[in-house]
PDB file of C-alpha atoms in Angstrom:
ATOM      1  CA  UNK A   8      34.669  59.568  17.522  1.00 51.00           C
ATOM      2  CA  UNK A   9      36.585  60.610  14.425  1.00 51.00           C
ATOM      3  CA  UNK A  10      36.307  64.257  13.505  1.00 57.00           C
ATOM      4  CA  UNK A  11      37.246  66.203  10.405  1.00 57.00           C
ATOM      5  CA  UNK A  12      39.799  68.988  10.698  1.00 58.00           C
ATOM      6  CA  UNK A  13      38.970  72.640  10.000  1.00 62.00           C
ATOM      7  CA  UNK A  14      36.362  74.986  11.410  1.00 64.00           C
ATOM      8  CA  UNK A  15      33.488  74.000   9.182  1.00 71.00           C
ATOM      9  CA  UNK A  16      32.929  70.390  10.122  1.00 86.00           C
ATOM     10  CA  UNK A  17      29.553  69.056  11.298  1.00 88.00           C
ATOM     11  CA  UNK A  18      30.641  68.302  14.878  1.00 90.00           C
ATOM     12  CA  UNK A  19      31.802  71.859  15.530  1.00 92.00           C
ATOM     13  CA  UNK A  20      28.764  73.283  13.737  1.00 93.00           C
ATOM     14  CA  UNK A  21      26.368  71.343  15.952  1.00 94.00           C
ATOM     15  CA  UNK A  22      28.369  72.204  19.091  1.00 94.00           C
ATOM     16  CA  UNK A  23      28.155  75.846  18.022  1.00 95.00           C
ATOM     17  CA  UNK A  24      24.415  75.499  17.421  1.00 95.00           C
ATOM     18  CA  UNK A  25      24.044  74.137  20.975  1.00 95.00           C
ATOM     19  CA  UNK A  26      25.853  77.211  22.348  1.00 95.00           C
ATOM     20  CA  UNK A  27      23.858  79.627  20.183  1.00 96.00           C
ATOM     21  CA  UNK A  28      20.589  78.033  21.320  1.00 95.00           C
ATOM     22  CA  UNK A  29      21.693  78.360  24.948  1.00 93.00           C
ATOM     23  CA  UNK A  30      22.433  82.055  24.470  1.00 94.00           C
ATOM     24  CA  UNK A  31      19.083  82.536  22.698  1.00 95.00           C
ATOM     25  CA  UNK A  32      17.297  80.861  25.625  1.00 94.00           C
ATOM     26  CA  UNK A  33      19.089  83.246  28.005  1.00 93.00           C
ATOM     27  CA  UNK A  34      18.044  86.231  25.867  1.00 93.00           C
ATOM     28  CA  UNK A  35      14.429  85.094  25.444  1.00 92.00           C
ATOM     29  CA  UNK A  36      13.382  83.582  28.765  1.00 91.00           C
ATOM     30  CA  UNK A  37      16.352  84.686  30.928  1.00 90.00           C
ATOM     31  CA  UNK A  38      17.289  81.110  31.843  1.00 89.00           C
ATOM     32  CA  UNK A  39      20.073  78.817  30.754  1.00 87.00           C
ATOM     33  CA  UNK A  40      20.671  75.078  30.611  1.00 88.00           C
ATOM     34  CA  UNK A  41      21.433  73.493  34.003  1.00 86.00           C
ATOM     35  CA  UNK A  42      22.782  69.969  34.443  1.00 84.00           C
ATOM     36  CA  UNK A  43      23.031  68.224  37.801  1.00 82.00           C
ATOM     37  CA  UNK A  44      20.852  70.434  39.985  1.00 83.00           C
ATOM     38  CA  UNK A  45      17.994  69.862  37.551  1.00 87.00           C
ATOM     39  CA  UNK A  46      17.558  66.377  38.995  1.00 90.00           C
ATOM     40  CA  UNK A  47      16.944  67.596  42.544  1.00 91.00           C
ATOM     41  CA  UNK A  48      13.144  67.458  42.040  1.00 92.00           C
ATOM     42  CA  UNK A  49      13.648  63.669  42.121  1.00 92.00           C
ATOM     43  CA  UNK A  50      14.504  64.066  45.830  1.00 91.00           C
ATOM     44  CA  UNK A  51      11.821  66.660  46.505  1.00 89.00           C
ATOM     45  CA  UNK A  52      13.801  69.888  46.010  1.00 88.00           C
ATOM     46  CA  UNK A  53      12.266  72.247  43.462  1.00 89.00           C
ATOM     47  CA  UNK A  54      14.678  75.136  44.106  1.00 83.00           C
ATOM     48  CA  UNK A  55      14.031  78.880  44.387  1.00 84.00           C
ATOM     49  CA  UNK A  56      11.168  79.887  42.052  1.00 84.00           C
ATOM     50  CA  UNK A  57      11.005  76.211  40.987  1.00 88.00           C
ATOM     51  CA  UNK A  58      14.247  76.686  39.045  1.00 88.00           C
ATOM     52  CA  UNK A  59      15.213  73.015  39.365  1.00 90.00           C
ATOM     53  CA  UNK A  60      11.781  71.903  38.194  1.00 92.00           C
ATOM     54  CA  UNK A  61      12.139  74.122  35.123  1.00 93.00           C
ATOM     55  CA  UNK A  62      15.596  72.655  34.427  1.00 92.00           C
ATOM     56  CA  UNK A  63      14.271  69.130  34.905  1.00 94.00           C
ATOM     57  CA  UNK A  64      11.674  69.768  32.191  1.00 95.00           C
ATOM     58  CA  UNK A  65      14.378  71.214  29.921  1.00 94.00           C
ATOM     59  CA  UNK A  66      16.390  68.037  30.386  1.00 94.00           C
ATOM     60  CA  UNK A  67      13.390  65.841  29.631  1.00 95.00           C
ATOM     61  CA  UNK A  68      13.323  67.804  26.379  1.00 95.00           C
ATOM     62  CA  UNK A  69      17.011  66.974  25.869  1.00 95.00           C
ATOM     63  CA  UNK A  70      16.160  63.255  25.999  1.00 96.00           C
ATOM     64  CA  UNK A  71      13.359  63.761  23.458  1.00 97.00           C
ATOM     65  CA  UNK A  72      15.649  65.839  21.222  1.00 96.00           C
ATOM     66  CA  UNK A  73      18.355  63.155  21.321  1.00 95.00           C
ATOM     67  CA  UNK A  74      15.698  60.554  20.538  1.00 96.00           C
ATOM     68  CA  UNK A  75      14.481  62.538  17.512  1.00 96.00           C
ATOM     69  CA  UNK A  76      18.032  63.116  16.283  1.00 95.00           C
ATOM     70  CA  UNK A  77      19.142  59.499  16.740  1.00 94.00           C
ATOM     71  CA  UNK A  78      15.948  58.264  15.066  1.00 94.00           C
ATOM     72  CA  UNK A  79      16.550  60.493  12.047  1.00 93.00           C
ATOM     73  CA  UNK A  80      20.205  59.302  11.904  1.00 87.00           C
ATOM     74  CA  UNK A  81      19.050  55.697  12.247  1.00 88.00           C
ATOM     75  CA  UNK A  82      21.286  55.489  15.327  1.00 87.00           C
ATOM     76  CA  UNK A  83      18.468  54.712  17.740  1.00 90.00           C
ATOM     77  CA  UNK A  84      18.626  51.181  19.113  1.00 91.00           C
ATOM     78  CA  UNK A  85      17.232  49.873  22.379  1.00 91.00           C
ATOM     79  CA  UNK A  86      20.220  48.392  24.188  1.00 91.00           C
ATOM     80  CA  UNK A  87      19.823  46.321  27.330  1.00 92.00           C
ATOM     81  CA  UNK A  88      22.689  46.706  29.795  1.00 90.00           C
ATOM     82  CA  UNK A  89      24.890  43.698  30.537  1.00 90.00           C
ATOM     83  CA  UNK A  90      24.625  42.589  34.163  1.00 91.00           C
ATOM     84  CA  UNK A  91      28.371  42.874  34.729  1.00 91.00           C
ATOM     85  CA  UNK A  92      28.428  46.620  33.986  1.00 91.00           C
ATOM     86  CA  UNK A  93      25.545  47.454  36.322  1.00 93.00           C
ATOM     87  CA  UNK A  94      27.542  47.774  39.587  1.00 93.00           C
ATOM     88  CA  UNK A  95      29.923  50.217  37.953  1.00 92.00           C
ATOM     89  CA  UNK A  96      27.044  52.241  36.461  1.00 93.00           C
ATOM     90  CA  UNK A  97      25.222  52.351  39.798  1.00 95.00           C
ATOM     91  CA  UNK A  98      28.368  53.408  41.676  1.00 94.00           C
ATOM     92  CA  UNK A  99      29.103  56.038  39.020  1.00 93.00           C
ATOM     93  CA  UNK A 100      25.548  57.378  39.204  1.00 94.00           C
ATOM     94  CA  UNK A 101      25.687  57.456  42.998  1.00 95.00           C
ATOM     95  CA  UNK A 102      28.935  59.477  42.904  1.00 94.00           C
ATOM     96  CA  UNK A 103      27.465  61.854  40.308  1.00 93.00           C
ATOM     97  CA  UNK A 104      24.469  62.368  42.605  1.00 93.00           C
ATOM     98  CA  UNK A 105      26.804  63.313  45.456  1.00 92.00           C
ATOM     99  CA  UNK A 106      29.005  65.510  43.270  1.00 90.00           C
ATOM    100  CA  UNK A 107      26.224  67.577  41.742  1.00 89.00           C
ATOM    101  CA  UNK A 108      24.574  68.221  45.103  1.00 88.00           C
ATOM    102  CA  UNK A 109      27.564  68.907  47.353  1.00 85.00           C
ATOM    103  CA  UNK A 110      28.375  72.107  45.447  1.00 80.00           C
ATOM    104  CA  UNK A 111      25.820  73.324  42.897  1.00 76.00           C
ATOM    105  CA  UNK A 112      27.138  74.040  39.411  1.00 71.00           C
ATOM    106  CA  UNK A 113      29.747  71.306  39.615  1.00 70.00           C
ATOM    107  CA  UNK A 114      28.832  69.087  36.709  1.00 75.00           C
ATOM    108  CA  UNK A 115      28.625  69.523  32.942  1.00 80.00           C
ATOM    109  CA  UNK A 116      27.097  72.937  33.709  1.00 85.00           C
ATOM    110  CA  UNK A 117      30.637  74.101  34.536  1.00 86.00           C
ATOM    111  CA  UNK A 118      31.833  73.387  30.997  1.00 88.00           C
ATOM    112  CA  UNK A 119      28.920  74.835  29.041  1.00 90.00           C
ATOM    113  CA  UNK A 120      27.668  77.614  31.361  1.00 91.00           C
ATOM    114  CA  UNK A 121      29.929  78.200  34.363  1.00 90.00           C
ATOM    115  CA  UNK A 122      33.216  78.699  32.556  1.00 92.00           C
ATOM    116  CA  UNK A 123      31.706  80.937  29.833  1.00 93.00           C
ATOM    117  CA  UNK A 124      30.179  83.004  32.661  1.00 93.00           C
ATOM    118  CA  UNK A 125      33.737  83.245  34.105  1.00 93.00           C
ATOM    119  CA  UNK A 126      32.460  81.840  37.387  1.00 91.00           C
ATOM    120  CA  UNK A 127      35.211  80.978  39.873  1.00 90.00           C
ATOM    121  CA  UNK A 128      33.189  78.141  41.441  1.00 88.00           C
ATOM    122  CA  UNK A 129      33.016  76.418  38.040  1.00 90.00           C
ATOM    123  CA  UNK A 130      36.750  76.809  37.448  1.00 91.00           C
ATOM    124  CA  UNK A 131      37.490  75.070  40.741  1.00 91.00           C
ATOM    125  CA  UNK A 132      34.930  72.363  39.980  1.00 91.00           C
ATOM    126  CA  UNK A 133      36.544  71.656  36.612  1.00 92.00           C
ATOM    127  CA  UNK A 134      39.950  71.394  38.286  1.00 93.00           C
ATOM    128  CA  UNK A 135      38.446  68.886  40.715  1.00 93.00           C
ATOM    129  CA  UNK A 136      36.813  66.974  37.859  1.00 92.00           C
ATOM    130  CA  UNK A 137      40.113  66.581  36.039  1.00 92.00           C
ATOM    131  CA  UNK A 138      41.739  65.294  39.216  1.00 93.00           C
ATOM    132  CA  UNK A 139      38.904  62.910  40.157  1.00 92.00           C
ATOM    133  CA  UNK A 140      38.564  61.619  36.619  1.00 91.00           C
ATOM    134  CA  UNK A 141      42.311  61.095  36.337  1.00 92.00           C
ATOM    135  CA  UNK A 142      42.414  59.023  39.535  1.00 91.00           C
ATOM    136  CA  UNK A 143      39.643  56.745  38.229  1.00 89.00           C
ATOM    137  CA  UNK A 144      41.303  56.573  34.822  1.00 90.00           C
ATOM    138  CA  UNK A 145      44.594  55.449  36.352  1.00 89.00           C
ATOM    139  CA  UNK A 146      42.990  53.007  38.773  1.00 87.00           C
ATOM    140  CA  UNK A 147      40.474  51.351  36.479  1.00 81.00           C
ATOM    141  CA  UNK A 148      40.527  52.152  32.771  1.00 70.00           C
ATOM    142  CA  UNK A 149      44.267  52.302  32.176  1.00 65.00           C
ATOM    143  CA  UNK A 150      45.003  49.286  34.359  1.00 65.00           C
ATOM    144  CA  UNK A 151      42.509  47.230  32.314  1.00 67.00           C
ATOM    145  CA  UNK A 152      44.030  48.187  28.961  1.00 62.00           C
TER     146      UNK A 152
ATOM    147  CA  UNK B  11       5.841  84.846  32.241  1.00 76.00           C
ATOM    148  CA  UNK B  12       3.346  82.194  33.292  1.00 88.00           C
ATOM    149  CA  UNK B  13       5.188  79.190  34.756  1.00 89.00           C
ATOM    150  CA  UNK B  14       3.389  76.668  32.542  1.00 91.00           C
ATOM    151  CA  UNK B  15       4.356  78.663  29.466  1.00 94.00           C
ATOM    152  CA  UNK B  16       7.930  78.858  30.787  1.00 93.00           C
ATOM    153  CA  UNK B  17       7.961  75.060  31.142  1.00 94.00           C
ATOM    154  CA  UNK B  18       6.712  74.694  27.575  1.00 95.00           C
ATOM    155  CA  UNK B  19       9.445  77.005  26.269  1.00 95.00           C
ATOM    156  CA  UNK B  20      11.996  75.124  28.372  1.00 94.00           C
ATOM    157  CA  UNK B  21      10.866  71.768  27.010  1.00 96.00           C
ATOM    158  CA  UNK B  22      11.080  73.031  23.418  1.00 96.00           C
ATOM    159  CA  UNK B  23      14.542  74.505  23.981  1.00 96.00           C
ATOM    160  CA  UNK B  24      15.486  71.186  25.593  1.00 95.00           C
ATOM    161  CA  UNK B  25      14.491  69.325  22.435  1.00 96.00           C
ATOM    162  CA  UNK B  26      16.777  71.649  20.478  1.00 96.00           C
ATOM    163  CA  UNK B  27      19.648  71.062  22.929  1.00 95.00           C
ATOM    164  CA  UNK B  28      19.182  67.297  22.746  1.00 95.00           C
ATOM    165  CA  UNK B  29      19.086  67.372  18.955  1.00 96.00           C
ATOM    166  CA  UNK B  30      22.379  69.279  18.665  1.00 95.00           C
ATOM    167  CA  UNK B  31      24.089  67.370  21.483  1.00 94.00           C
ATOM    168  CA  UNK B  32      23.270  64.073  19.778  1.00 94.00           C
ATOM    169  CA  UNK B  33      24.429  65.336  16.384  1.00 93.00           C
ATOM    170  CA  UNK B  34      27.706  66.661  17.823  1.00 91.00           C
ATOM    171  CA  UNK B  35      28.240  63.611  20.052  1.00 88.00           C
ATOM    172  CA  UNK B  36      28.986  65.800  23.063  1.00 87.00           C
ATOM    173  CA  UNK B  37      29.992  63.970  26.233  1.00 86.00           C
ATOM    174  CA  UNK B  38      32.546  65.438  28.596  1.00 86.00           C
ATOM    175  CA  UNK B  39      33.137  62.066  30.272  1.00 85.00           C
ATOM    176  CA  UNK B  40      34.373  60.628  26.988  1.00 86.00           C
ATOM    177  CA  UNK B  41      36.185  63.905  26.450  1.00 87.00           C
ATOM    178  CA  UNK B  42      38.098  63.585  29.729  1.00 87.00           C
ATOM    179  CA  UNK B  43      39.031  60.031  28.806  1.00 87.00           C
ATOM    180  CA  UNK B  44      40.308  61.240  25.420  1.00 88.00           C
ATOM    181  CA  UNK B  45      42.389  63.947  27.125  1.00 90.00           C
ATOM    182  CA  UNK B  46      43.954  61.435  29.527  1.00 88.00           C
ATOM    183  CA  UNK B  47      44.819  59.223  26.552  1.00 88.00           C
ATOM    184  CA  UNK B  48      46.473  62.165  24.813  1.00 87.00           C
ATOM    185  CA  UNK B  49      43.746  62.391  22.139  1.00 87.00           C
ATOM    186  CA  UNK B  50      41.903  65.425  23.430  1.00 87.00           C
ATOM    187  CA  UNK B  51      41.775  67.575  20.274  1.00 90.00           C
ATOM    188  CA  UNK B  52      38.168  66.706  19.417  1.00 89.00           C
ATOM    189  CA  UNK B  53      36.681  67.571  22.808  1.00 91.00           C
ATOM    190  CA  UNK B  54      38.926  70.627  23.236  1.00 93.00           C
ATOM    191  CA  UNK B  55      37.717  72.046  19.928  1.00 93.00           C
ATOM    192  CA  UNK B  56      34.085  71.354  20.855  1.00 92.00           C
ATOM    193  CA  UNK B  57      34.621  72.983  24.234  1.00 93.00           C
ATOM    194  CA  UNK B  58      36.390  76.021  22.752  1.00 95.00           C
ATOM    195  CA  UNK B  59      33.586  76.623  20.224  1.00 95.00           C
ATOM    196  CA  UNK B  60      30.984  76.444  23.003  1.00 95.00           C
ATOM    197  CA  UNK B  61      33.136  78.663  25.238  1.00 95.00           C
ATOM    198  CA  UNK B  62      33.716  81.401  22.649  1.00 96.00           C
ATOM    199  CA  UNK B  63      30.071  81.646  21.554  1.00 96.00           C
ATOM    200  CA  UNK B  64      28.642  81.392  25.066  1.00 95.00           C
ATOM    201  CA  UNK B  65      31.082  83.836  26.700  1.00 96.00           C
ATOM    202  CA  UNK B  66      30.426  86.486  24.062  1.00 96.00           C
ATOM    203  CA  UNK B  67      26.678  85.818  24.067  1.00 95.00           C
ATOM    204  CA  UNK B  68      26.288  85.895  27.847  1.00 95.00           C
ATOM    205  CA  UNK B  69      28.441  89.020  28.142  1.00 95.00           C
ATOM    206  CA  UNK B  70      26.621  90.894  25.353  1.00 94.00           C
ATOM    207  CA  UNK B  71      23.206  89.940  26.763  1.00 93.00           C
ATOM    208  CA  UNK B  72      23.502  92.722  29.357  1.00 92.00           C
ATOM    209  CA  UNK B  73      23.262  95.285  26.573  1.00 93.00           C
ATOM    210  CA  UNK B  74      19.821  93.907  25.702  1.00 89.00           C
ATOM    211  CA  UNK B  75      18.562  93.466  29.267  1.00 88.00           C
ATOM    212  CA  UNK B  76      20.584  94.865  32.194  1.00 88.00           C
ATOM    213  CA  UNK B  77      19.502  92.015  34.492  1.00 89.00           C
ATOM    214  CA  UNK B  78      21.296  89.524  32.220  1.00 92.00           C
ATOM    215  CA  UNK B  79      25.044  89.468  31.580  1.00 90.00           C
ATOM    216  CA  UNK B  80      27.652  87.349  33.343  1.00 92.00           C
ATOM    217  CA  UNK B  81      26.455  85.723  36.567  1.00 88.00           C
ATOM    218  CA  UNK B  82      28.135  83.361  39.034  1.00 85.00           C
ATOM    219  CA  UNK B  83      27.013  79.772  38.552  1.00 82.00           C
ATOM    220  CA  UNK B  84      26.334  77.704  41.624  1.00 79.00           C
ATOM    221  CA  UNK B  85      28.111  78.739  44.775  1.00 80.00           C
ATOM    222  CA  UNK B  86      31.675  78.925  45.957  1.00 83.00           C
ATOM    223  CA  UNK B  87      31.433  76.866  49.139  1.00 84.00           C
ATOM    224  CA  UNK B  88      33.995  76.728  51.913  1.00 82.00           C
ATOM    225  CA  UNK B  89      36.414  79.005  49.993  1.00 83.00           C
ATOM    226  CA  UNK B  90      36.165  76.585  47.068  1.00 85.00           C
ATOM    227  CA  UNK B  91      37.091  73.456  49.023  1.00 88.00           C
ATOM    228  CA  UNK B  92      33.686  71.838  48.508  1.00 88.00           C
ATOM    229  CA  UNK B  93      33.708  72.754  44.814  1.00 89.00           C
ATOM    230  CA  UNK B  94      37.000  70.931  44.296  1.00 92.00           C
ATOM    231  CA  UNK B  95      35.850  67.912  46.336  1.00 91.00           C
ATOM    232  CA  UNK B  96      32.487  67.713  44.583  1.00 90.00           C
ATOM    233  CA  UNK B  97      34.238  68.145  41.234  1.00 91.00           C
ATOM    234  CA  UNK B  98      36.531  65.230  42.103  1.00 93.00           C
ATOM    235  CA  UNK B  99      33.601  63.016  43.119  1.00 93.00           C
ATOM    236  CA  UNK B 100      31.659  63.998  40.004  1.00 91.00           C
ATOM    237  CA  UNK B 101      34.729  63.437  37.799  1.00 91.00           C
ATOM    238  CA  UNK B 102      35.209  59.977  39.315  1.00 92.00           C
ATOM    239  CA  UNK B 103      31.519  59.181  38.759  1.00 92.00           C
ATOM    240  CA  UNK B 104      31.418  60.189  35.094  1.00 90.00           C
ATOM    241  CA  UNK B 105      34.589  58.275  34.297  1.00 90.00           C
ATOM    242  CA  UNK B 106      33.187  55.169  36.009  1.00 89.00           C
ATOM    243  CA  UNK B 107      29.940  55.068  34.044  1.00 86.00           C
ATOM    244  CA  UNK B 108      31.125  56.783  30.879  1.00 84.00           C
ATOM    245  CA  UNK B 109      28.618  59.617  30.728  1.00 85.00           C
ATOM    246  CA  UNK B 110      28.485  63.216  31.966  1.00 88.00           C
ATOM    247  CA  UNK B 111      25.067  64.807  32.476  1.00 90.00           C
ATOM    248  CA  UNK B 112      24.615  65.739  28.813  1.00 90.00           C
ATOM    249  CA  UNK B 113      26.096  62.395  27.767  1.00 91.00           C
ATOM    250  CA  UNK B 114      23.744  60.484  30.056  1.00 93.00           C
ATOM    251  CA  UNK B 115      20.670  62.300  28.706  1.00 94.00           C
ATOM    252  CA  UNK B 116      21.875  61.822  25.124  1.00 94.00           C
ATOM    253  CA  UNK B 117      22.486  58.103  25.616  1.00 94.00           C
ATOM    254  CA  UNK B 118      19.023  57.717  27.156  1.00 95.00           C
ATOM    255  CA  UNK B 119      17.570  59.358  24.055  1.00 95.00           C
ATOM    256  CA  UNK B 120      19.578  56.995  21.862  1.00 94.00           C
ATOM    257  CA  UNK B 121      17.972  54.018  23.591  1.00 94.00           C
ATOM    258  CA  UNK B 122      20.865  52.938  25.821  1.00 93.00           C
ATOM    259  CA  UNK B 123      18.995  51.599  28.853  1.00 94.00           C
ATOM    260  CA  UNK B 124      22.189  51.417  30.935  1.00 94.00           C
ATOM    261  CA  UNK B 125      21.937  55.177  31.311  1.00 94.00           C
ATOM    262  CA  UNK B 126      18.437  54.905  32.776  1.00 94.00           C
ATOM    263  CA  UNK B 127      20.126  52.899  35.546  1.00 94.00           C
ATOM    264  CA  UNK B 128      22.773  55.627  35.883  1.00 94.00           C
ATOM    265  CA  UNK B 129      20.029  58.270  35.938  1.00 94.00           C
ATOM    266  CA  UNK B 130      18.111  56.514  38.718  1.00 94.00           C
ATOM    267  CA  UNK B 131      21.355  56.005  40.652  1.00 94.00           C
ATOM    268  CA  UNK B 132      21.667  59.789  41.034  1.00 93.00           C
ATOM    269  CA  UNK B 133      18.775  59.649  43.513  1.00 94.00           C
ATOM    270  CA  UNK B 134      20.469  58.003  46.530  1.00 95.00           C
ATOM    271  CA  UNK B 135      23.581  60.186  46.110  1.00 93.00           C
ATOM    272  CA  UNK B 136      21.524  63.367  45.945  1.00 93.00           C
ATOM    273  CA  UNK B 137      19.306  62.296  48.839  1.00 95.00           C
ATOM    274  CA  UNK B 138      22.374  61.553  50.971  1.00 94.00           C
ATOM    275  CA  UNK B 139      23.680  65.103  50.517  1.00 92.00           C
ATOM    276  CA  UNK B 140      20.314  66.905  50.714  1.00 91.00           C
ATOM    277  CA  UNK B 141      18.955  65.120  53.782  1.00 93.00           C
ATOM    278  CA  UNK B 142      22.053  63.960  55.699  1.00 92.00           C
ATOM    279  CA  UNK B 143      25.264  65.794  54.796  1.00 89.00           C
ATOM    280  CA  UNK B 144      23.986  69.274  53.863  1.00 85.00           C
ATOM    281  CA  UNK B 145      22.167  69.934  57.174  1.00 85.00           C
ATOM    282  CA  UNK B 146      25.426  69.160  59.008  1.00 84.00           C
ATOM    283  CA  UNK B 147      27.810  71.040  56.696  1.00 80.00           C
ATOM    284  CA  UNK B 148      25.645  74.077  56.011  1.00 75.00           C
ATOM    285  CA  UNK B 149      26.346  75.631  59.377  1.00 72.00           C
ATOM    286  CA  UNK B 150      30.046  75.812  58.542  1.00 68.00           C
ATOM    287  CA  UNK B 151      29.714  76.897  54.924  1.00 71.00           C
ATOM    288  CA  UNK B 152      31.311  80.075  53.786  1.00 75.00           C
ATOM    289  CA  UNK B 153      29.289  80.810  50.643  1.00 77.00           C
ATOM    290  CA  UNK B 154      30.341  83.271  47.955  1.00 78.00           C
ATOM    291  CA  UNK B 155      29.518  84.044  44.350  1.00 82.00           C
ATOM    292  CA  UNK B 156      32.490  85.449  42.480  1.00 87.00           C
ATOM    293  CA  UNK B 157      33.331  86.041  38.832  1.00 90.00           C
ATOM    294  CA  UNK B 158      36.857  86.123  37.452  1.00 92.00           C
ATOM    295  CA  UNK B 159      36.781  89.874  36.607  1.00 92.00           C
ATOM    296  CA  UNK B 160      35.793  90.662  40.217  1.00 91.00           C
ATOM    297  CA  UNK B 161      38.544  88.456  41.586  1.00 90.00           C
ATOM    298  CA  UNK B 162      41.135  90.090  39.336  1.00 92.00           C
ATOM    299  CA  UNK B 163      39.609  93.549  39.892  1.00 93.00           C
ATOM    300  CA  UNK B 164      39.727  94.091  36.125  1.00 94.00           C
ATOM    301  CA  UNK B 165      36.718  95.434  34.155  1.00 94.00           C
ATOM    302  CA  UNK B 166      34.630  92.716  32.493  1.00 94.00           C
ATOM    303  CA  UNK B 167      35.224  93.790  28.868  1.00 95.00           C
ATOM    304  CA  UNK B 168      39.010  93.384  29.215  1.00 96.00           C
ATOM    305  CA  UNK B 169      38.737  89.938  30.800  1.00 96.00           C
ATOM    306  CA  UNK B 170      36.076  88.738  28.346  1.00 96.00           C
ATOM    307  CA  UNK B 171      38.048  90.086  25.386  1.00 96.00           C
ATOM    308  CA  UNK B 172      41.290  88.486  26.587  1.00 96.00           C
ATOM    309  CA  UNK B 173      39.863  85.016  27.277  1.00 96.00           C
ATOM    310  CA  UNK B 174      37.921  84.950  24.000  1.00 97.00           C
ATOM    311  CA  UNK B 175      41.016  85.928  21.991  1.00 97.00           C
ATOM    312  CA  UNK B 176      43.075  83.281  23.800  1.00 97.00           C
ATOM    313  CA  UNK B 177      40.396  80.644  23.169  1.00 96.00           C
ATOM    314  CA  UNK B 178      40.164  81.631  19.508  1.00 95.00           C
ATOM    315  CA  UNK B 179      43.945  81.408  19.149  1.00 95.00           C
ATOM    316  CA  UNK B 180      43.946  77.965  20.788  1.00 94.00           C
ATOM    317  CA  UNK B 181      41.118  76.803  18.504  1.00 93.00           C
ATOM    318  CA  UNK B 182      43.039  77.977  15.417  1.00 91.00           C
ATOM    319  CA  UNK B 183      46.172  76.164  16.608  1.00 91.00           C
ATOM    320  CA  UNK B 184      44.217  72.948  17.195  1.00 89.00           C
ATOM    321  CA  UNK B 185      42.573  73.213  13.769  1.00 85.00           C
ATOM    322  CA  UNK B 186      45.792  73.555  11.799  1.00 80.00           C
ATOM    323  CA  UNK B 187      46.692  70.493   9.748  1.00 76.00           C
ATOM    324  CA  UNK B 188      49.773  68.607  10.888  1.00 71.00           C
ATOM    325  CA  UNK B 189      52.924  69.207   8.862  1.00 67.00           C
ATOM    326  CA  UNK B 190      54.255  66.018   7.303  1.00 62.00           C
TER     327      UNK B 190
END
């Protein structure tokens, strides 16, 4: 995605608004956005004090918010997946499921919450992500191009 | 706070997150791909903006409510070994299907049904760890929660101040126009 230079461009403004909203949520209800662990209710784990259930509901809101935004941008289009990309998507999803559960706080949460909290577990997870992503990039994406 | 009310607040905040994520086009899977291709400026600037605001906000929150402030996220398992392994598996997964967690949710909201398949595919992976692997591994886990200032034995304000200044400097460098 092309992006304008300088501080005051829409992409950075909206990214900043995401961060500000996350901090406000922490101030107001003492909770923050959680990524991967939020899906554990789908396998029957609600977490301590139903934390994962709360995060699951937040993330259902994220889908609705993206829907509202894309509809207002006229970017919303129902797209059916091509059959040939399904195996890769299923394998990717399966690996994500393993990754987010093996060590909590591994996923996108590390970038938007864990690292700003200066959490060591998130720093290690990000290092692992770069390595794992790079291996897949070299084996699949780069070899195809 | 009543749990139902908490869920309502959470859902409303979620709508806000989704709105801004879609507008900004945030996806760390695409971002990793851009970095590997040597075109990582866009995602680095997005990340640095989020990092600077969130680090300052989370740190300053303790002055409003002492129970807030910086907290370890997740757990450091097996002296970090499991964090690196799970990060690698997660990194491989997001590069394969082209969507991190935020990216997957955003794409679902945009009507890309492929990401509903990705979303449902989380279930067997999570179930495998929760019901098969975790019960075996848990007995050998060494679990810790550590923050960088504790590890360095340096007071939080110095560490927070240093990393925010470094991030700000990096952001300024990335935002400078190229000399022709």
